[in-house]
């Protein structure tokens, strides 16, 4: 812990006027729930009016310039919860100031920026976090333990089908930036990479993969302004391959919302099967459901996740996984461990993202080292 005191948190991007604000909906409830370890000290937004609104709502100093927040003496941990194209500038400034950084995923807009930020973090010697929090879902934790205990025997294969919820023909102004792949927020980079990070956490790393990124809609309509924008982000992604232990993998995501299931993940073994479902393909924030069956059972049944996986004092629903990543980070600081996903981990995922794009572009199978 910071000098045996609470970790002072400053959040960049905490605009109360934005209904989609991840900072407001996930980070602030998490910090409040972990008041023994953390204290919110400052927030910043891009405009003076919203900064004042945030200051009034959250009861801490509000800035309209991220540099003022970074230089606040009470801020130990800078949370970067803004659009990806602004990550590089803000994270660089925080690292230069010697502050710990919690960056939402993706860490950066492309592999080159991710490599540079990771090198900066290593040179500065400060602790970092990246918001790949799906692994902290109680369902994922319980499924991992079941697999390690041999519930389904040896894992043979896994199939995952999901919906991106966005990246369809109609959007609104606030979300329209994700349709331009140059902004770094795509069907592949967000819901798929969150989920593949979790898949590898459960089952092991990808060893060989093939991929196809499909863009078959050229335009989208912004409904609230009735304007048409180019649609350059892929809206269908298929990935096939094997894990290091030989497990077969198939992942398919589509843009939009399915009238069927929006996420179904099967893990098949020599003795049984696990099935994870959710109302959204965003595994990092969706409410996951776990089912299983084994041996002579010819179907799966609901599996109840023990209460010990949830944490009594942590919020339920959307903020839950973010709260658990904060909780783990505080524990790492106390115990001198490094288990929370950090920038080095994020860089590995950015490299994997780049390999998937290369596989699609070249049509060639990629062997991962």
CSV table of N, CA, C and O in Angstrom, one decimal, residues 196-277:
chain,number,residue,atom,x,y,z
A,196,UNK,N,-11.1,-13.4,-25.7
A,196,UNK,CA,-9.9,-14.3,-25.9
A,196,UNK,C,-8.9,-14.3,-24.8
A,196,UNK,O,-8.3,-15.3,-24.5
A,197,UNK,N,-8.8,-13.1,-24.2
A,197,UNK,CA,-7.9,-13.0,-23.0
A,197,UNK,C,-8.4,-13.9,-21.9
A,197,UNK,O,-7.6,-14.6,-21.3
A,198,UNK,N,-9.7,-14.0,-21.8
A,198,UNK,CA,-10.3,-14.9,-20.7
A,198,UNK,C,-10.2,-16.3,-21.2
A,198,UNK,O,-9.9,-17.2,-20.3
A,199,UNK,N,-10.4,-16.6,-22.4
A,199,UNK,CA,-10.3,-18.0,-23.0
A,199,UNK,C,-8.9,-18.5,-22.7
A,199,UNK,O,-8.7,-19.7,-22.2
A,200,UNK,N,-7.9,-17.7,-22.9
A,200,UNK,CA,-6.5,-18.1,-22.7
A,200,UNK,C,-6.2,-18.3,-21.2
A,200,UNK,O,-5.5,-19.2,-20.8
A,201,UNK,N,-6.8,-17.4,-20.4
A,201,UNK,CA,-6.7,-17.5,-18.9
A,201,UNK,C,-7.2,-18.9,-18.4
A,201,UNK,O,-6.7,-19.5,-17.6
A,202,UNK,N,-8.3,-19.3,-19.0
A,202,UNK,CA,-9.0,-20.6,-18.6
A,202,UNK,C,-8.3,-21.8,-19.2
A,202,UNK,O,-8.1,-22.8,-18.5
A,203,UNK,N,-7.9,-21.7,-20.5
A,203,UNK,CA,-7.5,-22.9,-21.2
A,203,UNK,C,-6.1,-23.0,-21.7
A,203,UNK,O,-5.6,-24.1,-22.1
A,204,UNK,N,-5.3,-21.9,-21.7
A,204,UNK,CA,-4.0,-21.9,-22.2
A,204,UNK,C,-3.9,-21.0,-23.4
A,204,UNK,O,-4.9,-20.6,-24.0
A,205,UNK,N,-2.6,-20.7,-23.8
A,205,UNK,CA,-2.4,-19.7,-24.9
A,205,UNK,C,-2.6,-20.3,-26.3
A,205,UNK,O,-2.4,-21.5,-26.5
A,206,UNK,N,-3.0,-19.5,-27.2
A,206,UNK,CA,-3.1,-19.9,-28.6
A,206,UNK,C,-1.7,-20.2,-29.1
A,206,UNK,O,-0.7,-19.5,-28.8
A,207,UNK,N,-1.6,-21.3,-30.0
A,207,UNK,CA,-0.4,-21.7,-30.5
A,207,UNK,C,-0.4,-21.5,-32.1
A,207,UNK,O,0.7,-21.1,-32.6
A,208,UNK,N,-1.5,-21.9,-32.7
A,208,UNK,CA,-1.6,-21.7,-34.1
A,208,UNK,C,-3.0,-21.1,-34.4
A,208,UNK,O,-4.0,-21.5,-33.7
A,209,UNK,N,-3.1,-20.2,-35.4
A,209,UNK,CA,-4.4,-19.6,-35.7
A,209,UNK,C,-4.5,-19.2,-37.1
A,209,UNK,O,-3.6,-18.9,-37.8
A,210,UNK,N,-5.8,-19.3,-37.6
A,210,UNK,CA,-6.2,-18.7,-38.9
A,210,UNK,C,-7.3,-17.7,-38.5
A,210,UNK,O,-8.0,-17.9,-37.5
A,211,UNK,N,-7.5,-16.7,-39.4
A,211,UNK,CA,-8.6,-15.8,-39.1
A,211,UNK,C,-9.1,-15.1,-40.4
A,211,UNK,O,-8.5,-15.1,-41.4
A,212,UNK,N,-10.4,-14.6,-40.2
A,212,UNK,CA,-11.0,-13.9,-41.3
A,212,UNK,C,-11.8,-12.8,-40.7
A,212,UNK,O,-12.7,-13.0,-39.9
A,213,UNK,N,-11.4,-11.5,-41.1
A,213,UNK,CA,-12.1,-10.3,-40.7
A,213,UNK,C,-13.0,-9.9,-41.9
A,213,UNK,O,-12.4,-9.6,-43.0
A,214,UNK,N,-14.3,-9.8,-41.7
A,214,UNK,CA,-15.2,-9.5,-42.9
A,214,UNK,C,-15.8,-8.1,-42.6
A,214,UNK,O,-16.4,-7.9,-41.5
A,215,UNK,N,-15.8,-7.3,-43.6
A,215,UNK,CA,-16.5,-6.0,-43.6
A,215,UNK,C,-17.5,-6.0,-44.7
A,215,UNK,O,-17.1,-5.9,-45.9
A,216,UNK,N,-18.8,-6.3,-44.5
A,216,UNK,CA,-19.7,-6.3,-45.5
A,216,UNK,C,-20.9,-5.3,-45.4
A,216,UNK,O,-21.9,-5.4,-46.0
A,217,UNK,N,-20.6,-4.2,-44.6
A,217,UNK,CA,-21.4,-3.1,-44.6
A,217,UNK,C,-20.6,-1.8,-44.8
A,217,UNK,O,-19.7,-1.6,-44.0
A,218,UNK,N,-20.8,-1.0,-45.8
A,218,UNK,CA,-20.0,0.1,-46.1
A,218,UNK,C,-20.3,1.4,-45.4
A,218,UNK,O,-19.5,2.3,-45.2
A,219,UNK,N,-21.6,1.4,-44.9
A,219,UNK,CA,-22.1,2.7,-44.3
A,219,UNK,C,-23.0,2.3,-43.1
A,219,UNK,O,-23.5,1.2,-43.0
A,220,UNK,N,-23.1,3.3,-42.2
A,220,UNK,CA,-24.0,3.2,-41.0
A,220,UNK,C,-24.7,4.5,-40.9
A,220,UNK,O,-24.2,5.6,-41.3
A,221,UNK,N,-25.9,4.5,-40.2
A,221,UNK,CA,-26.7,5.6,-40.0
A,221,UNK,C,-26.6,6.0,-38.6
A,221,UNK,O,-26.8,5.2,-37.7
A,222,UNK,N,-26.3,7.3,-38.3
A,222,UNK,CA,-26.4,7.9,-36.9
A,222,UNK,C,-27.8,8.3,-36.7
A,222,UNK,O,-28.3,9.3,-37.3
A,223,UNK,N,-28.6,7.5,-35.9
A,223,UNK,CA,-30.0,7.7,-35.9
A,223,UNK,C,-30.4,9.1,-35.3
A,223,UNK,O,-31.4,9.7,-35.8
A,224,UNK,N,-29.7,9.6,-34.3
A,224,UNK,CA,-30.1,10.8,-33.6
A,224,UNK,C,-29.8,12.1,-34.4
A,224,UNK,O,-30.3,13.2,-34.1
A,225,UNK,N,-28.9,11.9,-35.4
A,225,UNK,CA,-28.6,13.1,-36.3
A,225,UNK,C,-29.0,12.8,-37.8
A,225,UNK,O,-28.9,13.7,-38.6
A,226,UNK,N,-29.5,11.6,-38.0
A,226,UNK,CA,-29.9,11.2,-39.4
A,226,UNK,C,-28.8,11.5,-40.4
A,226,UNK,O,-29.1,12.0,-41.5
A,227,UNK,N,-27.6,11.1,-40.1
A,227,UNK,CA,-26.4,11.2,-41.0
A,227,UNK,C,-25.8,9.9,-41.3
A,227,UNK,O,-26.0,8.9,-40.5
A,228,UNK,N,-25.1,9.8,-42.4
A,228,UNK,CA,-24.5,8.5,-42.8
A,228,UNK,C,-23.0,8.7,-42.7
A,228,UNK,O,-22.4,9.7,-43.0
A,229,UNK,N,-22.4,7.6,-42.1
A,229,UNK,CA,-20.9,7.6,-41.9
A,229,UNK,C,-20.3,6.4,-42.5
A,229,UNK,O,-21.0,5.4,-42.7
A,230,UNK,N,-19.1,6.4,-42.9
A,230,UNK,CA,-18.4,5.2,-43.4
A,230,UNK,C,-18.3,4.2,-42.3
A,230,UNK,O,-18.1,4.5,-41.1
A,231,UNK,N,-18.3,2.9,-42.7
A,231,UNK,CA,-18.3,1.8,-41.8
A,231,UNK,C,-17.0,1.0,-42.2
A,231,UNK,O,-17.1,0.1,-43.1
A,232,UNK,N,-15.9,1.3,-41.6
A,232,UNK,CA,-14.6,0.7,-42.0
A,232,UNK,C,-14.2,-0.4,-41.0
A,232,UNK,O,-13.2,-1.1,-41.3
A,233,UNK,N,-14.8,-0.6,-39.9
A,233,UNK,CA,-14.5,-1.6,-38.9
A,233,UNK,C,-15.1,-2.9,-39.4
A,233,UNK,O,-16.2,-2.9,-39.9
A,234,UNK,N,-14.4,-4.1,-39.2
A,234,UNK,CA,-15.0,-5.3,-39.6
A,234,UNK,C,-16.2,-5.6,-38.7
A,234,UNK,O,-16.3,-5.3,-37.5
A,235,UNK,N,-17.3,-6.2,-39.3
A,235,UNK,CA,-18.5,-6.5,-38.5
A,235,UNK,C,-18.7,-8.0,-38.4
A,235,UNK,O,-19.7,-8.5,-37.8
A,236,UNK,N,-17.8,-8.9,-38.9
A,236,UNK,CA,-17.8,-10.3,-38.6
A,236,UNK,C,-16.3,-10.8,-38.5
A,236,UNK,O,-15.5,-10.4,-39.3
A,237,UNK,N,-16.0,-11.6,-37.5
A,237,UNK,CA,-14.7,-12.1,-37.3
A,237,UNK,C,-14.7,-13.6,-36.9
A,237,UNK,O,-15.5,-14.0,-36.1
A,238,UNK,N,-13.9,-14.4,-37.6
A,238,UNK,CA,-13.8,-15.8,-37.4
A,238,UNK,C,-12.3,-16.1,-37.1
A,238,UNK,O,-11.4,-15.7,-37.8
A,239,UNK,N,-12.1,-16.8,-36.0
A,239,UNK,CA,-10.7,-17.2,-35.6
A,239,UNK,C,-10.8,-18.7,-35.3
A,239,UNK,O,-11.6,-19.2,-34.5
A,240,UNK,N,-9.9,-19.5,-35.9
A,240,UNK,CA,-9.7,-20.9,-35.6
A,240,UNK,C,-8.3,-21.3,-35.4
A,240,UNK,O,-7.4,-20.6,-35.9
A,241,UNK,N,-8.1,-22.2,-34.5
A,241,UNK,CA,-6.7,-22.6,-34.2
A,241,UNK,C,-6.6,-23.7,-33.2
A,241,UNK,O,-7.6,-24.4,-32.9
A,242,UNK,N,-5.4,-23.8,-32.5
A,242,UNK,CA,-5.2,-24.7,-31.4
A,242,UNK,C,-4.5,-24.0,-30.3
A,242,UNK,O,-3.7,-23.0,-30.6
A,243,UNK,N,-4.7,-24.5,-29.1
A,243,UNK,CA,-3.9,-23.9,-28.0
A,243,UNK,C,-2.6,-24.7,-27.8
A,243,UNK,O,-2.4,-25.7,-28.5
A,244,UNK,N,-1.8,-24.3,-26.9
A,244,UNK,CA,-0.5,-25.0,-26.7
A,244,UNK,C,-0.6,-26.4,-26.4
A,244,UNK,O,0.3,-27.2,-26.7
A,245,UNK,N,-1.6,-26.8,-25.7
A,245,UNK,CA,-1.8,-28.2,-25.3
A,245,UNK,C,-2.6,-29.0,-26.4
A,245,UNK,O,-2.9,-30.2,-26.2
A,246,UNK,N,-2.8,-28.4,-27.6
A,246,UNK,CA,-3.5,-29.1,-28.6
A,246,UNK,C,-5.0,-29.0,-28.7
A,246,UNK,O,-5.7,-29.5,-29.5
A,247,UNK,N,-5.6,-28.2,-27.7
A,247,UNK,CA,-7.0,-28.0,-27.7
A,247,UNK,C,-7.5,-27.2,-28.9
A,247,UNK,O,-6.9,-26.2,-29.3
A,248,UNK,N,-8.5,-27.7,-29.6
A,248,UNK,CA,-9.1,-27.0,-30.8
A,248,UNK,C,-9.9,-25.8,-30.4
A,248,UNK,O,-10.7,-25.9,-29.4
A,249,UNK,N,-9.8,-24.7,-31.1
A,249,UNK,CA,-10.5,-23.5,-30.8
A,249,UNK,C,-11.2,-22.9,-32.0
A,249,UNK,O,-10.6,-22.9,-33.1
A,250,UNK,N,-12.4,-22.5,-31.8
A,250,UNK,CA,-13.2,-21.8,-32.8
A,250,UNK,C,-13.9,-20.6,-32.2
A,250,UNK,O,-14.7,-20.8,-31.3
A,251,UNK,N,-13.7,-19.4,-32.7
A,251,UNK,CA,-14.3,-18.2,-32.2
A,251,UNK,C,-15.0,-17.5,-33.3
A,251,UNK,O,-14.3,-17.2,-34.3
A,252,UNK,N,-16.3,-17.1,-33.2
A,252,UNK,CA,-16.9,-16.4,-34.2
A,252,UNK,C,-17.8,-15.3,-33.5
A,252,UNK,O,-18.5,-15.5,-32.6
A,253,UNK,N,-17.6,-14.0,-34.0
A,253,UNK,CA,-18.3,-12.9,-33.5
A,253,UNK,C,-19.0,-12.1,-34.7
A,253,UNK,O,-18.4,-12.0,-35.7
A,254,UNK,N,-20.2,-11.7,-34.5
A,254,UNK,CA,-20.9,-10.8,-35.4
A,254,UNK,C,-21.2,-9.5,-34.8
A,254,UNK,O,-21.4,-9.4,-33.6
A,255,UNK,N,-21.3,-8.5,-35.6
A,255,UNK,CA,-21.8,-7.2,-35.1
A,255,UNK,C,-23.3,-7.3,-34.8
A,255,UNK,O,-24.0,-8.2,-35.3
A,256,UNK,N,-23.8,-6.4,-34.0
A,256,UNK,CA,-25.2,-6.3,-33.7
A,256,UNK,C,-25.7,-7.2,-32.7
A,256,UNK,O,-24.9,-7.7,-31.9
A,257,UNK,N,-27.0,-7.5,-32.6
A,257,UNK,CA,-27.6,-8.3,-31.6
A,257,UNK,C,-28.3,-9.5,-32.3
A,257,UNK,O,-29.0,-9.3,-33.3
A,258,UNK,N,-28.1,-10.7,-31.8
A,258,UNK,CA,-28.8,-11.9,-32.4
A,258,UNK,C,-30.2,-12.1,-31.7
A,258,UNK,O,-30.4,-11.8,-30.6
A,259,UNK,N,-31.1,-12.6,-32.5
A,259,UNK,CA,-32.4,-13.0,-32.0
A,259,UNK,C,-32.3,-14.3,-31.3
A,259,UNK,O,-33.2,-14.7,-30.6
A,260,UNK,N,-31.1,-15.0,-31.4
A,260,UNK,CA,-30.9,-16.2,-30.6
A,260,UNK,C,-30.1,-15.9,-29.4
A,260,UNK,O,-30.4,-15.0,-28.6
A,261,UNK,N,-29.0,-16.5,-29.2
A,261,UNK,CA,-28.1,-16.3,-28.1
A,261,UNK,C,-27.0,-15.3,-28.5
A,261,UNK,O,-26.4,-15.4,-29.6
A,262,UNK,N,-26.7,-14.4,-27.6
A,262,UNK,CA,-25.7,-13.4,-27.9
A,262,UNK,C,-24.3,-13.8,-27.4
A,262,UNK,O,-23.3,-13.1,-27.7
A,263,UNK,N,-24.2,-14.9,-26.6
A,263,UNK,CA,-22.9,-15.5,-26.3
A,263,UNK,C,-23.2,-16.9,-25.8
A,263,UNK,O,-24.0,-17.1,-24.9
A,264,UNK,N,-22.5,-17.8,-26.5
A,264,UNK,CA,-22.5,-19.2,-26.1
A,264,UNK,C,-21.1,-19.8,-26.2
A,264,UNK,O,-20.5,-19.8,-27.3
A,265,UNK,N,-20.6,-20.2,-25.1
A,265,UNK,CA,-19.2,-20.7,-25.1
A,265,UNK,C,-19.2,-22.1,-24.5
A,265,UNK,O,-19.6,-22.3,-23.4
A,266,UNK,N,-18.8,-23.1,-25.4
A,266,UNK,CA,-18.8,-24.5,-24.9
A,266,UNK,C,-17.3,-24.9,-24.8
A,266,UNK,O,-16.5,-24.5,-25.6
A,267,UNK,N,-17.1,-25.6,-23.7
A,267,UNK,CA,-15.7,-26.2,-23.4
A,267,UNK,C,-15.9,-27.7,-23.2
A,267,UNK,O,-16.6,-28.1,-22.3
A,268,UNK,N,-15.4,-28.4,-24.2
A,268,UNK,CA,-15.6,-29.9,-24.2
A,268,UNK,C,-14.4,-30.7,-23.8
A,268,UNK,O,-13.3,-30.4,-24.3
A,269,UNK,N,-14.6,-31.7,-23.0
A,269,UNK,CA,-13.6,-32.5,-22.5
A,269,UNK,C,-13.8,-34.0,-22.6
A,269,UNK,O,-14.9,-34.4,-23.1
A,270,UNK,N,-12.9,-34.8,-22.2
A,270,UNK,CA,-13.1,-36.2,-22.3
A,270,UNK,C,-14.1,-36.8,-21.4
A,270,UNK,O,-14.6,-37.9,-21.6
A,271,UNK,N,-14.5,-36.1,-20.3
A,271,UNK,CA,-15.5,-36.6,-19.4
A,271,UNK,C,-16.7,-35.7,-19.3
A,271,UNK,O,-17.7,-36.2,-18.7
A,272,UNK,N,-16.7,-34.5,-19.9
A,272,UNK,CA,-17.9,-33.7,-19.8
A,272,UNK,C,-17.8,-32.4,-20.5
A,272,UNK,O,-16.8,-32.2,-21.3
A,273,UNK,N,-18.7,-31.5,-20.2
A,273,UNK,CA,-18.8,-30.2,-20.9
A,273,UNK,C,-19.2,-29.1,-20.0
A,273,UNK,O,-20.0,-29.3,-19.1
A,274,UNK,N,-18.6,-27.9,-20.2
A,274,UNK,CA,-19.1,-26.7,-19.6
A,274,UNK,C,-19.6,-25.8,-20.6
A,274,UNK,O,-19.1,-25.7,-21.8
A,275,UNK,N,-20.7,-25.0,-20.3
A,275,UNK,CA,-21.3,-24.1,-21.2
A,275,UNK,C,-21.5,-22.7,-20.5
A,275,UNK,O,-22.0,-22.7,-19.4
A,276,UNK,N,-20.9,-21.7,-21.0
A,276,UNK,CA,-21.1,-20.3,-20.5
A,276,UNK,C,-21.9,-19.5,-21.5
A,276,UNK,O,-21.6,-19.4,-22.6
A,277,UNK,N,-23.0,-18.9,-21.0
A,277,UNK,CA,-23.8,-18.1,-21.8
A,277,UNK,C,-24.0,-16.7,-21.2
A,277,UNK,O,-23.8,-16.5,-20.0
